[in-house]
Amino acid sequence: EAQVTQNPRYLITVTGKKLTVTCSQNMNHEYMSWYRQDPGLGLRQIYYSMNVEVTDKGDVPEGYKVSRKEKRNFPLILESPSPNQTSLYFCASSQHGEGYTFGSGTRLTVV
Amino acid sequence: AQSVAQPEDQVNVAEGNPLTVKCTYSVSGNPYLFWYVQYPNRGLQFLLKYITGDNLVKGSYGFEAEFNKSQTSFHLKKPSALVSDSALYFCAVRDRGGTGGFKTIFGAGTRLFVKA
């Protein structure tokens, strides 16, 4: 089944403890992206990647890192999480010109 | 800079009536336009897209959208609403980003309530 797999689905962590949210797609898509969803703000793009080793900042990249060492994987790294990064995170992938396939989301709480 | 506006936080419509969810956009070049839907406790799903060609595009679940270049709008429509259409709808625009890539910007979302 064609899908984007994110893990974990839920995560509660403490301020400053490094964490990684994994994202993997099995559709050979070139384009991958991370978004955070907050009430009233819609989806805001954190980072995106056009292909392996090619990444670029979205609108809210501060406090996040990404890497694209393989085409299928696009992990999101929070080196030192803070409470304002509490949010619902979505990974998405697509081919150029096509709509996104989204992962199921990761609900992150930073206390 | 590109932007997307969904001017209505919420749209209410009776079942069987036509519905419209509005979207306007701003990009420097030719846009790729998309609509997505988010059902309660479920992920986001792609509904339809406009890249080029016919201004009226059809998508999933009986939805369609009309691209209007002069008004920079891409409104989502359905001729006859169903209660099961109640969800959160997002408009998105894709434009060329920094490293030759394509940033995709989403609107804040419009919540659709369809009453039986």
mmCIF file with all atom_site columns, C-alpha atoms in Angstrom:
data_model
loop_
_atom_site.group_PDB
_atom_site.id
_atom_site.type_symbol
_atom_site.label_atom_id
_atom_site.label_alt_id
_atom_site.label_comp_id
_atom_site.label_asym_id
_atom_site.label_entity_id
_atom_site.label_seq_id
_atom_site.pdbx_PDB_ins_code
_atom_site.Cartn_x
_atom_site.Cartn_y
_atom_site.Cartn_z
_atom_site.occupancy
_atom_site.B_iso_or_equiv
_atom_site.pdbx_formal_charge
_atom_site.auth_seq_id
_atom_site.auth_comp_id
_atom_site.auth_asym_id
_atom_site.auth_atom_id
_atom_site.pdbx_PDB_model_num
ATOM 1   C CA . GLU A 1 1   ? 0.000   0.000  0.000   1.00 0.00 ? 1   GLU A CA 1
ATOM 2   C CA . ALA A 1 2   ? 1.303   3.446  -0.968  1.00 0.00 ? 2   ALA A CA 1
ATOM 3   C CA . GLN A 1 3   ? 1.797   5.422  2.201   1.00 0.00 ? 3   GLN A CA 1
ATOM 4   C CA . VAL A 1 4   ? 3.766   7.861  4.302   1.00 0.00 ? 4   VAL A CA 1
ATOM 5   C CA . THR A 1 5   ? 4.680   6.424  7.682   1.00 0.00 ? 5   THR A CA 1
ATOM 6   C CA . GLN A 1 6   ? 5.420   8.648  10.636  1.00 0.00 ? 6   GLN A CA 1
ATOM 7   C CA . ASN A 1 7   ? 6.600   7.566  14.055  1.00 0.00 ? 7   ASN A CA 1
ATOM 8   C CA . PRO A 1 8   ? 5.765   7.998  16.828  1.00 0.00 ? 8   PRO A CA 1
ATOM 9   C CA . ARG A 1 9   ? 2.063   8.934  16.703  1.00 0.00 ? 9   ARG A CA 1
ATOM 10  C CA . TYR A 1 10  ? 2.175   10.466 20.166  1.00 0.00 ? 10  TYR A CA 1
ATOM 11  C CA . LEU A 1 11  ? 5.114   11.788 22.139  1.00 0.00 ? 11  LEU A CA 1
ATOM 12  C CA . ILE A 1 12  ? 5.409   13.591 25.451  1.00 0.00 ? 12  ILE A CA 1
ATOM 13  C CA . THR A 1 13  ? 8.865   14.874 26.264  1.00 0.00 ? 13  THR A CA 1
ATOM 14  C CA . VAL A 1 14  ? 10.636  17.358 28.474  1.00 0.00 ? 14  VAL A CA 1
ATOM 15  C CA . THR A 1 15  ? 12.205  20.651 27.499  1.00 0.00 ? 15  THR A CA 1
ATOM 16  C CA . GLY A 1 16  ? 15.683  20.252 26.095  1.00 0.00 ? 16  GLY A CA 1
ATOM 17  C CA . LYS A 1 17  ? 15.638  16.504 25.446  1.00 0.00 ? 17  LYS A CA 1
ATOM 18  C CA . LYS A 1 18  ? 16.588  15.848 21.829  1.00 0.00 ? 18  LYS A CA 1
ATOM 19  C CA . LEU A 1 19  ? 14.069  13.907 19.769  1.00 0.00 ? 19  LEU A CA 1
ATOM 20  C CA . THR A 1 20  ? 13.583  12.640 16.238  1.00 0.00 ? 20  THR A CA 1
ATOM 21  C CA . VAL A 1 21  ? 10.325  12.066 14.399  1.00 0.00 ? 21  VAL A CA 1
ATOM 22  C CA . THR A 1 22  ? 10.800  9.643  11.560  1.00 0.00 ? 22  THR A CA 1
ATOM 23  C CA . CYS A 1 23  ? 9.093   9.797  8.171   1.00 0.00 ? 23  CYS A CA 1
ATOM 24  C CA . SER A 1 24  ? 9.294   7.247  5.403   1.00 0.00 ? 24  SER A CA 1
ATOM 25  C CA . GLN A 1 25  ? 7.486   6.960  2.056   1.00 0.00 ? 25  GLN A CA 1
ATOM 26  C CA . ASN A 1 26  ? 7.285   3.975  -0.291  1.00 0.00 ? 26  ASN A CA 1
ATOM 27  C CA . MET A 1 27  ? 6.175   5.790  -3.455  1.00 0.00 ? 27  MET A CA 1
ATOM 28  C CA . ASN A 1 28  ? 9.589   6.913  -4.742  1.00 0.00 ? 28  ASN A CA 1
ATOM 29  C CA . HIS A 1 29  ? 8.466   10.538 -4.394  1.00 0.00 ? 29  HIS A CA 1
ATOM 30  C CA . GLU A 1 30  ? 11.110  13.208 -4.885  1.00 0.00 ? 30  GLU A CA 1
ATOM 31  C CA . TYR A 1 31  ? 9.401   15.925 -2.862  1.00 0.00 ? 31  TYR A CA 1
ATOM 32  C CA . MET A 1 32  ? 9.016   15.609 0.922   1.00 0.00 ? 32  MET A CA 1
ATOM 33  C CA . SER A 1 33  ? 7.964   18.142 3.489   1.00 0.00 ? 33  SER A CA 1
ATOM 34  C CA . TRP A 1 34  ? 7.255   18.699 7.176   1.00 0.00 ? 34  TRP A CA 1
ATOM 35  C CA . TYR A 1 35  ? 4.378   20.795 8.507   1.00 0.00 ? 35  TYR A CA 1
ATOM 36  C CA . ARG A 1 36  ? 3.075   21.714 11.899  1.00 0.00 ? 36  ARG A CA 1
ATOM 37  C CA . GLN A 1 37  ? -0.626  22.270 12.511  1.00 0.00 ? 37  GLN A CA 1
ATOM 38  C CA . ASP A 1 38  ? -1.793  24.659 15.204  1.00 0.00 ? 38  ASP A CA 1
ATOM 39  C CA . PRO A 1 39  ? -5.393  25.817 15.830  1.00 0.00 ? 39  PRO A CA 1
ATOM 40  C CA . GLY A 1 40  ? -6.275  28.884 13.778  1.00 0.00 ? 40  GLY A CA 1
ATOM 41  C CA . LEU A 1 41  ? -2.944  28.866 11.960  1.00 0.00 ? 41  LEU A CA 1
ATOM 42  C CA . GLY A 1 42  ? -3.503  26.060 9.497   1.00 0.00 ? 42  GLY A CA 1
ATOM 43  C CA . LEU A 1 43  ? -0.469  24.118 8.324   1.00 0.00 ? 43  LEU A CA 1
ATOM 44  C CA . ARG A 1 44  ? 2.867   25.868 8.387   1.00 0.00 ? 44  ARG A CA 1
ATOM 45  C CA . GLN A 1 45  ? 5.797   24.479 6.472   1.00 0.00 ? 45  GLN A CA 1
ATOM 46  C CA . ILE A 1 46  ? 8.920   23.718 8.505   1.00 0.00 ? 46  ILE A CA 1
ATOM 47  C CA . TYR A 1 47  ? 11.297  22.264 5.913   1.00 0.00 ? 47  TYR A CA 1
ATOM 48  C CA . TYR A 1 48  ? 11.026  20.683 2.517   1.00 0.00 ? 48  TYR A CA 1
ATOM 49  C CA . SER A 1 49  ? 13.260  18.620 0.273   1.00 0.00 ? 49  SER A CA 1
ATOM 50  C CA . MET A 1 50  ? 13.290  18.345 -3.485  1.00 0.00 ? 50  MET A CA 1
ATOM 51  C CA . ASN A 1 51  ? 15.555  15.301 -3.565  1.00 0.00 ? 51  ASN A CA 1
ATOM 52  C CA . VAL A 1 52  ? 18.366  13.517 -1.763  1.00 0.00 ? 52  VAL A CA 1
ATOM 53  C CA . GLU A 1 53  ? 20.721  15.982 -0.044  1.00 0.00 ? 53  GLU A CA 1
ATOM 54  C CA . VAL A 1 54  ? 18.563  18.945 -1.160  1.00 0.00 ? 54  VAL A CA 1
ATOM 55  C CA . THR A 1 55  ? 16.639  20.644 1.645   1.00 0.00 ? 55  THR A CA 1
ATOM 56  C CA . ASP A 1 56  ? 15.275  24.141 2.156   1.00 0.00 ? 56  ASP A CA 1
ATOM 57  C CA . LYS A 1 57  ? 13.617  26.121 4.901   1.00 0.00 ? 57  LYS A CA 1
ATOM 58  C CA . GLY A 1 58  ? 9.908   26.639 5.022   1.00 0.00 ? 58  GLY A CA 1
ATOM 59  C CA . ASP A 1 59  ? 8.201   29.406 6.939   1.00 0.00 ? 59  ASP A CA 1
ATOM 60  C CA . VAL A 1 60  ? 8.895   28.189 10.501  1.00 0.00 ? 60  VAL A CA 1
ATOM 61  C CA . PRO A 1 61  ? 12.277  26.377 10.506  1.00 0.00 ? 61  PRO A CA 1
ATOM 62  C CA . GLU A 1 62  ? 13.632  27.728 13.803  1.00 0.00 ? 62  GLU A CA 1
ATOM 63  C CA . GLY A 1 63  ? 14.360  24.982 16.320  1.00 0.00 ? 63  GLY A CA 1
ATOM 64  C CA . TYR A 1 64  ? 14.162  22.170 13.760  1.00 0.00 ? 64  TYR A CA 1
ATOM 65  C CA . LYS A 1 65  ? 16.605  20.232 11.601  1.00 0.00 ? 65  LYS A CA 1
ATOM 66  C CA . VAL A 1 66  ? 16.065  17.766 8.799   1.00 0.00 ? 66  VAL A CA 1
ATOM 67  C CA . SER A 1 67  ? 18.162  15.481 6.639   1.00 0.00 ? 67  SER A CA 1
ATOM 68  C CA . ARG A 1 68  ? 17.556  13.648 3.366   1.00 0.00 ? 68  ARG A CA 1
ATOM 69  C CA . LYS A 1 69  ? 20.236  11.008 3.045   1.00 0.00 ? 69  LYS A CA 1
ATOM 70  C CA . GLU A 1 70  ? 17.935  8.561  1.269   1.00 0.00 ? 70  GLU A CA 1
ATOM 71  C CA . LYS A 1 71  ? 15.030  9.276  -1.021  1.00 0.00 ? 71  LYS A CA 1
ATOM 72  C CA . ARG A 1 72  ? 12.470  7.467  1.122   1.00 0.00 ? 72  ARG A CA 1
ATOM 73  C CA . ASN A 1 73  ? 13.352  8.984  4.540   1.00 0.00 ? 73  ASN A CA 1
ATOM 74  C CA . PHE A 1 74  ? 13.006  12.526 5.834   1.00 0.00 ? 74  PHE A CA 1
ATOM 75  C CA . PRO A 1 75  ? 13.419  12.681 9.636   1.00 0.00 ? 75  PRO A CA 1
ATOM 76  C CA . LEU A 1 76  ? 12.569  15.787 11.665  1.00 0.00 ? 76  LEU A CA 1
ATOM 77  C CA . ILE A 1 77  ? 14.981  16.538 14.506  1.00 0.00 ? 77  ILE A CA 1
ATOM 78  C CA . LEU A 1 78  ? 14.332  18.782 17.494  1.00 0.00 ? 78  LEU A CA 1
ATOM 79  C CA . GLU A 1 79  ? 17.729  19.323 19.107  1.00 0.00 ? 79  GLU A CA 1
ATOM 80  C CA . SER A 1 80  ? 16.401  21.123 22.180  1.00 0.00 ? 80  SER A CA 1
ATOM 81  C CA . PRO A 1 81  ? 12.602  21.060 22.237  1.00 0.00 ? 81  PRO A CA 1
ATOM 82  C CA . SER A 1 82  ? 10.703  23.870 23.909  1.00 0.00 ? 82  SER A CA 1
ATOM 83  C CA . PRO A 1 83  ? 7.034   24.125 24.944  1.00 0.00 ? 83  PRO A CA 1
ATOM 84  C CA . ASN A 1 84  ? 6.223   26.346 21.927  1.00 0.00 ? 84  ASN A CA 1
ATOM 85  C CA . GLN A 1 85  ? 6.999   23.334 19.726  1.00 0.00 ? 85  GLN A CA 1
ATOM 86  C CA . THR A 1 86  ? 4.026   21.499 21.170  1.00 0.00 ? 86  THR A CA 1
ATOM 87  C CA . SER A 1 87  ? 1.980   20.827 18.066  1.00 0.00 ? 87  SER A CA 1
ATOM 88  C CA . LEU A 1 88  ? 0.619   18.299 15.592  1.00 0.00 ? 88  LEU A CA 1
ATOM 89  C CA . TYR A 1 89  ? 3.233   17.457 12.979  1.00 0.00 ? 89  TYR A CA 1
ATOM 90  C CA . PHE A 1 90  ? 2.666   16.060 9.515   1.00 0.00 ? 90  PHE A CA 1
ATOM 91  C CA . CYS A 1 91  ? 5.097   14.626 7.017   1.00 0.00 ? 91  CYS A CA 1
ATOM 92  C CA . ALA A 1 92  ? 4.057   14.652 3.364   1.00 0.00 ? 92  ALA A CA 1
ATOM 93  C CA . SER A 1 93  ? 5.429   13.538 0.023   1.00 0.00 ? 93  SER A CA 1
ATOM 94  C CA . SER A 1 94  ? 4.563   13.987 -3.623  1.00 0.00 ? 94  SER A CA 1
ATOM 95  C CA . GLN A 1 95  ? 5.824   13.932 -7.142  1.00 0.00 ? 95  GLN A CA 1
ATOM 96  C CA . HIS A 1 96  ? 6.258   17.255 -8.872  1.00 0.00 ? 96  HIS A CA 1
ATOM 97  C CA . GLY A 1 97  ? 2.898   18.706 -9.811  1.00 0.00 ? 97  GLY A CA 1
ATOM 98  C CA . GLU A 1 98  ? 0.926   16.200 -7.770  1.00 0.00 ? 98  GLU A CA 1
ATOM 99  C CA . GLY A 1 99  ? -0.926  16.550 -4.496  1.00 0.00 ? 99  GLY A CA 1
ATOM 100 C CA . TYR A 1 100 ? 0.615   15.462 -1.229  1.00 0.00 ? 100 TYR A CA 1
ATOM 101 C CA . THR A 1 101 ? 0.207   12.132 0.456   1.00 0.00 ? 101 THR A CA 1
ATOM 102 C CA . PHE A 1 102 ? 0.277   12.853 4.179   1.00 0.00 ? 102 PHE A CA 1
ATOM 103 C CA . GLY A 1 103 ? 1.384   10.742 7.092   1.00 0.00 ? 103 GLY A CA 1
ATOM 104 C CA . SER A 1 104 ? -0.997  10.122 9.987   1.00 0.00 ? 104 SER A CA 1
ATOM 105 C CA . GLY A 1 105 ? 0.551   12.835 12.122  1.00 0.00 ? 105 GLY A CA 1
ATOM 106 C CA . THR A 1 106 ? 2.612   13.026 15.311  1.00 0.00 ? 106 THR A CA 1
ATOM 107 C CA . ARG A 1 107 ? 1.142   14.776 18.307  1.00 0.00 ? 107 ARG A CA 1
ATOM 108 C CA . LEU A 1 108 ? 4.061   16.211 20.274  1.00 0.00 ? 108 LEU A CA 1
ATOM 109 C CA . THR A 1 109 ? 3.797   17.674 23.758  1.00 0.00 ? 109 THR A CA 1
ATOM 110 C CA . VAL A 1 110 ? 6.825   19.375 25.301  1.00 0.00 ? 110 VAL A CA 1
ATOM 111 C CA . VAL A 1 111 ? 6.562   20.013 29.052  1.00 0.00 ? 111 VAL A CA 1
ATOM 112 C CA . ALA B 2 1   ? 6.031   36.084 -1.268  1.00 0.00 ? 1   ALA B CA 1
ATOM 113 C CA . GLN B 2 2   ? 3.244   33.643 -1.815  1.00 0.00 ? 2   GLN B CA 1
ATOM 114 C CA . SER B 2 3   ? 0.179   33.591 0.388   1.00 0.00 ? 3   SER B CA 1
ATOM 115 C CA . VAL B 2 4   ? -3.200  31.924 0.659   1.00 0.00 ? 4   VAL B CA 1
ATOM 116 C CA . ALA B 2 5   ? -6.338  33.341 2.268   1.00 0.00 ? 5   ALA B CA 1
ATOM 117 C CA . GLN B 2 6   ? -9.435  31.462 3.304   1.00 0.00 ? 6   GLN B CA 1
ATOM 118 C CA . PRO B 2 7   ? -11.713 34.315 4.367   1.00 0.00 ? 7   PRO B CA 1
ATOM 119 C CA . GLU B 2 8   ? -14.277 32.176 6.207   1.00 0.00 ? 8   GLU B CA 1
ATOM 120 C CA . ASP B 2 9   ? -13.416 30.343 9.389   1.00 0.00 ? 9   ASP B CA 1
ATOM 121 C CA . GLN B 2 10  ? -16.641 28.379 9.119   1.00 0.00 ? 10  GLN B CA 1
ATOM 122 C CA . VAL B 2 11  ? -19.264 27.638 6.488   1.00 0.00 ? 11  VAL B CA 1
ATOM 123 C CA . ASN B 2 12  ? -22.692 26.271 7.374   1.00 0.00 ? 12  ASN B CA 1
ATOM 124 C CA . VAL B 2 13  ? -24.910 24.642 4.777   1.00 0.00 ? 13  VAL B CA 1
ATOM 125 C CA . ALA B 2 14  ? -27.975 22.409 4.794   1.00 0.00 ? 14  ALA B CA 1
ATOM 126 C CA . GLU B 2 15  ? -27.707 18.908 3.386   1.00 0.00 ? 15  GLU B CA 1
ATOM 127 C CA . GLY B 2 16  ? -28.649 18.845 -0.294  1.00 0.00 ? 16  GLY B CA 1
ATOM 128 C CA . ASN B 2 17  ? -27.760 22.498 -0.852  1.00 0.00 ? 17  ASN B CA 1
ATOM 129 C CA . PRO B 2 18  ? -24.754 23.599 -2.886  1.00 0.00 ? 18  PRO B CA 1
ATOM 130 C CA . LEU B 2 19  ? -21.651 24.569 -0.988  1.00 0.00 ? 19  LEU B CA 1
ATOM 131 C CA . THR B 2 20  ? -18.746 26.912 -1.676  1.00 0.00 ? 20  THR B CA 1
ATOM 132 C CA . VAL B 2 21  ? -15.554 27.255 0.309   1.00 0.00 ? 21  VAL B CA 1
ATOM 133 C CA . LYS B 2 22  ? -13.547 30.294 -0.732  1.00 0.00 ? 22  LYS B CA 1
ATOM 134 C CA . CYS B 2 23  ? -9.826  30.634 -1.387  1.00 0.00 ? 23  CYS B CA 1
ATOM 135 C CA . THR B 2 24  ? -7.721  33.453 -2.777  1.00 0.00 ? 24  THR B CA 1
ATOM 136 C CA . TYR B 2 25  ? -3.997  33.331 -3.393  1.00 0.00 ? 25  TYR B CA 1
ATOM 137 C CA . SER B 2 26  ? -0.957  35.402 -4.245  1.00 0.00 ? 26  SER B CA 1
ATOM 138 C CA . VAL B 2 27  ? 2.105   34.068 -6.073  1.00 0.00 ? 27  VAL B CA 1
ATOM 139 C CA . SER B 2 28  ? 4.772   35.589 -8.283  1.00 0.00 ? 28  SER B CA 1
ATOM 140 C CA . GLY B 2 29  ? 4.392   33.130 -11.128 1.00 0.00 ? 29  GLY B CA 1
ATOM 141 C CA . ASN B 2 30  ? 1.921   30.548 -12.312 1.00 0.00 ? 30  ASN B CA 1
ATOM 142 C CA . PRO B 2 31  ? 0.486   28.702 -9.330  1.00 0.00 ? 31  PRO B CA 1
ATOM 143 C CA . TYR B 2 32  ? -0.162  25.099 -8.621  1.00 0.00 ? 32  TYR B CA 1
ATOM 144 C CA . LEU B 2 33  ? -3.355  25.089 -6.528  1.00 0.00 ? 33  LEU B CA 1
ATOM 145 C CA . PHE B 2 34  ? -4.686  22.346 -4.296  1.00 0.00 ? 34  PHE B CA 1
ATOM 146 C CA . TRP B 2 35  ? -7.540  21.508 -1.945  1.00 0.00 ? 35  TRP B CA 1
ATOM 147 C CA . TYR B 2 36  ? -7.197  19.100 0.963   1.00 0.00 ? 36  TYR B CA 1
ATOM 148 C CA . VAL B 2 37  ? -9.687  17.806 3.532   1.00 0.00 ? 37  VAL B CA 1
ATOM 149 C CA . GLN B 2 38  ? -9.143  16.771 7.136   1.00 0.00 ? 38  GLN B CA 1
ATOM 150 C CA . TYR B 2 39  ? -11.841 14.669 8.744   1.00 0.00 ? 39  TYR B CA 1
ATOM 151 C CA . PRO B 2 40  ? -12.048 14.523 12.558  1.00 0.00 ? 40  PRO B CA 1
ATOM 152 C CA . ASN B 2 41  ? -9.310  12.366 14.038  1.00 0.00 ? 41  ASN B CA 1
ATOM 153 C CA . ARG B 2 42  ? -8.020  11.495 10.605  1.00 0.00 ? 42  ARG B CA 1
ATOM 154 C CA . GLY B 2 43  ? -5.164  12.693 8.490   1.00 0.00 ? 43  GLY B CA 1
ATOM 155 C CA . LEU B 2 44  ? -5.186  15.063 5.573   1.00 0.00 ? 44  LEU B CA 1
ATOM 156 C CA . GLN B 2 45  ? -6.392  13.897 2.194   1.00 0.00 ? 45  GLN B CA 1
ATOM 157 C CA . PHE B 2 46  ? -5.830  15.378 -1.252  1.00 0.00 ? 46  PHE B CA 1
ATOM 158 C CA . LEU B 2 47  ? -9.065  16.400 -3.000  1.00 0.00 ? 47  LEU B CA 1
ATOM 159 C CA . LEU B 2 48  ? -8.075  18.069 -6.255  1.00 0.00 ? 48  LEU B CA 1
ATOM 160 C CA . LYS B 2 49  ? -5.525  20.237 -8.011  1.00 0.00 ? 49  LYS B CA 1
ATOM 161 C CA . TYR B 2 50  ? -5.190  22.867 -10.707 1.00 0.00 ? 50  TYR B CA 1
ATOM 162 C CA . ILE B 2 51  ? -1.966  23.009 -12.705 1.00 0.00 ? 51  ILE B CA 1
ATOM 163 C CA . THR B 2 52  ? -3.026  24.225 -16.124 1.00 0.00 ? 52  THR B CA 1
ATOM 164 C CA . GLY B 2 53  ? -5.828  23.795 -18.633 1.00 0.00 ? 53  GLY B CA 1
ATOM 165 C CA . ASP B 2 54  ? -9.564  23.851 -17.949 1.00 0.00 ? 54  ASP B CA 1
ATOM 166 C CA . ASN B 2 55  ? -10.481 26.306 -15.216 1.00 0.00 ? 55  ASN B CA 1
ATOM 167 C CA . LEU B 2 56  ? -12.982 23.883 -13.669 1.00 0.00 ? 56  LEU B CA 1
ATOM 168 C CA . VAL B 2 57  ? -11.317 20.883 -12.121 1.00 0.00 ? 57  VAL B CA 1
ATOM 169 C CA . LYS B 2 58  ? -13.054 17.870 -10.635 1.00 0.00 ? 58  LYS B CA 1
ATOM 170 C CA . GLY B 2 59  ? -11.805 15.867 -7.709  1.00 0.00 ? 59  GLY B CA 1
ATOM 171 C CA . SER B 2 60  ? -12.724 13.270 -5.138  1.00 0.00 ? 60  SER B CA 1
ATOM 172 C CA . TYR B 2 61  ? -16.096 12.832 -3.414  1.00 0.00 ? 61  TYR B CA 1
ATOM 173 C CA . GLY B 2 62  ? -17.941 14.967 -5.975  1.00 0.00 ? 62  GLY B CA 1
ATOM 174 C CA . PHE B 2 63  ? -15.995 18.147 -5.255  1.00 0.00 ? 63  PHE B CA 1
ATOM 175 C CA . GLU B 2 64  ? -14.881 20.580 -7.913  1.00 0.00 ? 64  GLU B CA 1
ATOM 176 C CA . ALA B 2 65  ? -13.014 23.874 -7.932  1.00 0.00 ? 65  ALA B CA 1
ATOM 177 C CA . GLU B 2 66  ? -12.954 26.849 -10.244 1.00 0.00 ? 66  GLU B CA 1
ATOM 178 C CA . PHE B 2 67  ? -9.720  28.642 -11.033 1.00 0.00 ? 67  PHE B CA 1
ATOM 179 C CA . ASN B 2 68  ? -10.143 32.350 -11.748 1.00 0.00 ? 68  ASN B CA 1
ATOM 180 C CA . LYS B 2 69  ? -6.892  34.002 -12.735 1.00 0.00 ? 69  LYS B CA 1
ATOM 181 C CA . SER B 2 70  ? -8.193  37.576 -12.807 1.00 0.00 ? 70  SER B CA 1
ATOM 182 C CA . GLN B 2 71  ? -9.607  37.273 -9.291  1.00 0.00 ? 71  GLN B CA 1
ATOM 183 C CA . THR B 2 72  ? -6.741  35.036 -8.084  1.00 0.00 ? 72  THR B CA 1
ATOM 184 C CA . SER B 2 73  ? -9.287  32.695 -6.605  1.00 0.00 ? 73  SER B CA 1
ATOM 185 C CA . PHE B 2 74  ? -9.728  28.938 -6.425  1.00 0.00 ? 74  PHE B CA 1
ATOM 186 C CA . HIS B 2 75  ? -13.071 28.275 -4.731  1.00 0.00 ? 75  HIS B CA 1
ATOM 187 C CA . LEU B 2 76  ? -14.116 24.756 -3.776  1.00 0.00 ? 76  LEU B CA 1
ATOM 188 C CA . LYS B 2 77  ? -17.633 23.742 -4.712  1.00 0.00 ? 77  LYS B CA 1
ATOM 189 C CA . LYS B 2 78  ? -20.059 20.866 -4.510  1.00 0.00 ? 78  LYS B CA 1
ATOM 190 C CA . PRO B 2 79  ? -23.547 20.859 -6.072  1.00 0.00 ? 79  PRO B CA 1
ATOM 191 C CA . SER B 2 80  ? -25.226 18.962 -3.223  1.00 0.00 ? 80  SER B CA 1
ATOM 192 C CA . ALA B 2 81  ? -23.709 18.791 0.261   1.00 0.00 ? 81  ALA B CA 1
ATOM 193 C CA . LEU B 2 82  ? -23.755 15.677 2.445   1.00 0.00 ? 82  LEU B CA 1
ATOM 194 C CA . VAL B 2 83  ? -23.567 15.515 6.234   1.00 0.00 ? 83  VAL B CA 1
ATOM 195 C CA . SER B 2 84  ? -20.443 13.402 5.761   1.00 0.00 ? 84  SER B CA 1
ATOM 196 C CA . ASP B 2 85  ? -18.750 16.370 4.029   1.00 0.00 ? 85  ASP B CA 1
ATOM 197 C CA . SER B 2 86  ? -18.441 18.084 7.411   1.00 0.00 ? 86  SER B CA 1
ATOM 198 C CA . ALA B 2 87  ? -14.714 18.529 7.904   1.00 0.00 ? 87  ALA B CA 1
ATOM 199 C CA . LEU B 2 88  ? -11.854 21.013 7.830   1.00 0.00 ? 88  LEU B CA 1
ATOM 200 C CA . TYR B 2 89  ? -10.831 22.144 4.346   1.00 0.00 ? 89  TYR B CA 1
ATOM 201 C CA . PHE B 2 90  ? -7.490  23.594 3.366   1.00 0.00 ? 90  PHE B CA 1
ATOM 202 C CA . CYS B 2 91  ? -6.505  25.468 0.231   1.00 0.00 ? 91  CYS B CA 1
ATOM 203 C CA . ALA B 2 92  ? -2.813  25.370 -0.752  1.00 0.00 ? 92  ALA B CA 1
ATOM 204 C CA . VAL B 2 93  ? -0.589  27.021 -3.337  1.00 0.00 ? 93  VAL B CA 1
ATOM 205 C CA . ARG B 2 94  ? 2.765   25.762 -4.576  1.00 0.00 ? 94  ARG B CA 1
ATOM 206 C CA . ASP B 2 95  ? 5.344   28.222 -5.844  1.00 0.00 ? 95  ASP B CA 1
ATOM 207 C CA . ARG B 2 96  ? 9.002   28.033 -6.604  1.00 0.00 ? 96  ARG B CA 1
ATOM 208 C CA . GLY B 2 97  ? 11.092  28.149 -3.431  1.00 0.00 ? 97  GLY B CA 1
ATOM 209 C CA . GLY B 2 98  ? 14.747  28.791 -2.635  1.00 0.00 ? 98  GLY B CA 1
ATOM 210 C CA . THR B 2 99  ? 16.915  26.030 -4.061  1.00 0.00 ? 99  THR B CA 1
ATOM 211 C CA . GLY B 2 100 ? 14.813  25.621 -7.180  1.00 0.00 ? 100 GLY B CA 1
ATOM 212 C CA . GLY B 2 101 ? 12.307  23.757 -5.129  1.00 0.00 ? 101 GLY B CA 1
ATOM 213 C CA . PHE B 2 102 ? 8.638   24.353 -4.539  1.00 0.00 ? 102 PHE B CA 1
ATOM 214 C CA . LYS B 2 103 ? 7.277   25.756 -1.307  1.00 0.00 ? 103 LYS B CA 1
ATOM 215 C CA . THR B 2 104 ? 3.684   24.814 -0.622  1.00 0.00 ? 104 THR B CA 1
ATOM 216 C CA . ILE B 2 105 ? 1.739   27.238 1.512   1.00 0.00 ? 105 ILE B CA 1
ATOM 217 C CA . PHE B 2 106 ? -1.574  26.365 3.165   1.00 0.00 ? 106 PHE B CA 1
ATOM 218 C CA . GLY B 2 107 ? -4.436  28.566 4.190   1.00 0.00 ? 107 GLY B CA 1
ATOM 219 C CA . ALA B 2 108 ? -5.676  28.641 7.778   1.00 0.00 ? 108 ALA B CA 1
ATOM 220 C CA . GLY B 2 109 ? -8.531  26.289 6.957   1.00 0.00 ? 109 GLY B CA 1
ATOM 221 C CA . THR B 2 110 ? -12.322 26.533 6.745   1.00 0.00 ? 110 THR B CA 1
ATOM 222 C CA . ARG B 2 111 ? -14.543 24.339 8.849   1.00 0.00 ? 111 ARG B CA 1
ATOM 223 C CA . LEU B 2 112 ? -17.587 23.097 6.951   1.00 0.00 ? 112 LEU B CA 1
ATOM 224 C CA . PHE B 2 113 ? -20.719 22.090 8.850   1.00 0.00 ? 113 PHE B CA 1
ATOM 225 C CA . VAL B 2 114 ? -23.463 20.352 6.909   1.00 0.00 ? 114 VAL B CA 1
ATOM 226 C CA . LYS B 2 115 ? -26.753 20.056 8.797   1.00 0.00 ? 115 LYS B CA 1
ATOM 227 C CA . ALA B 2 116 ? -29.230 17.300 8.110   1.00 0.00 ? 116 ALA B CA 1
#
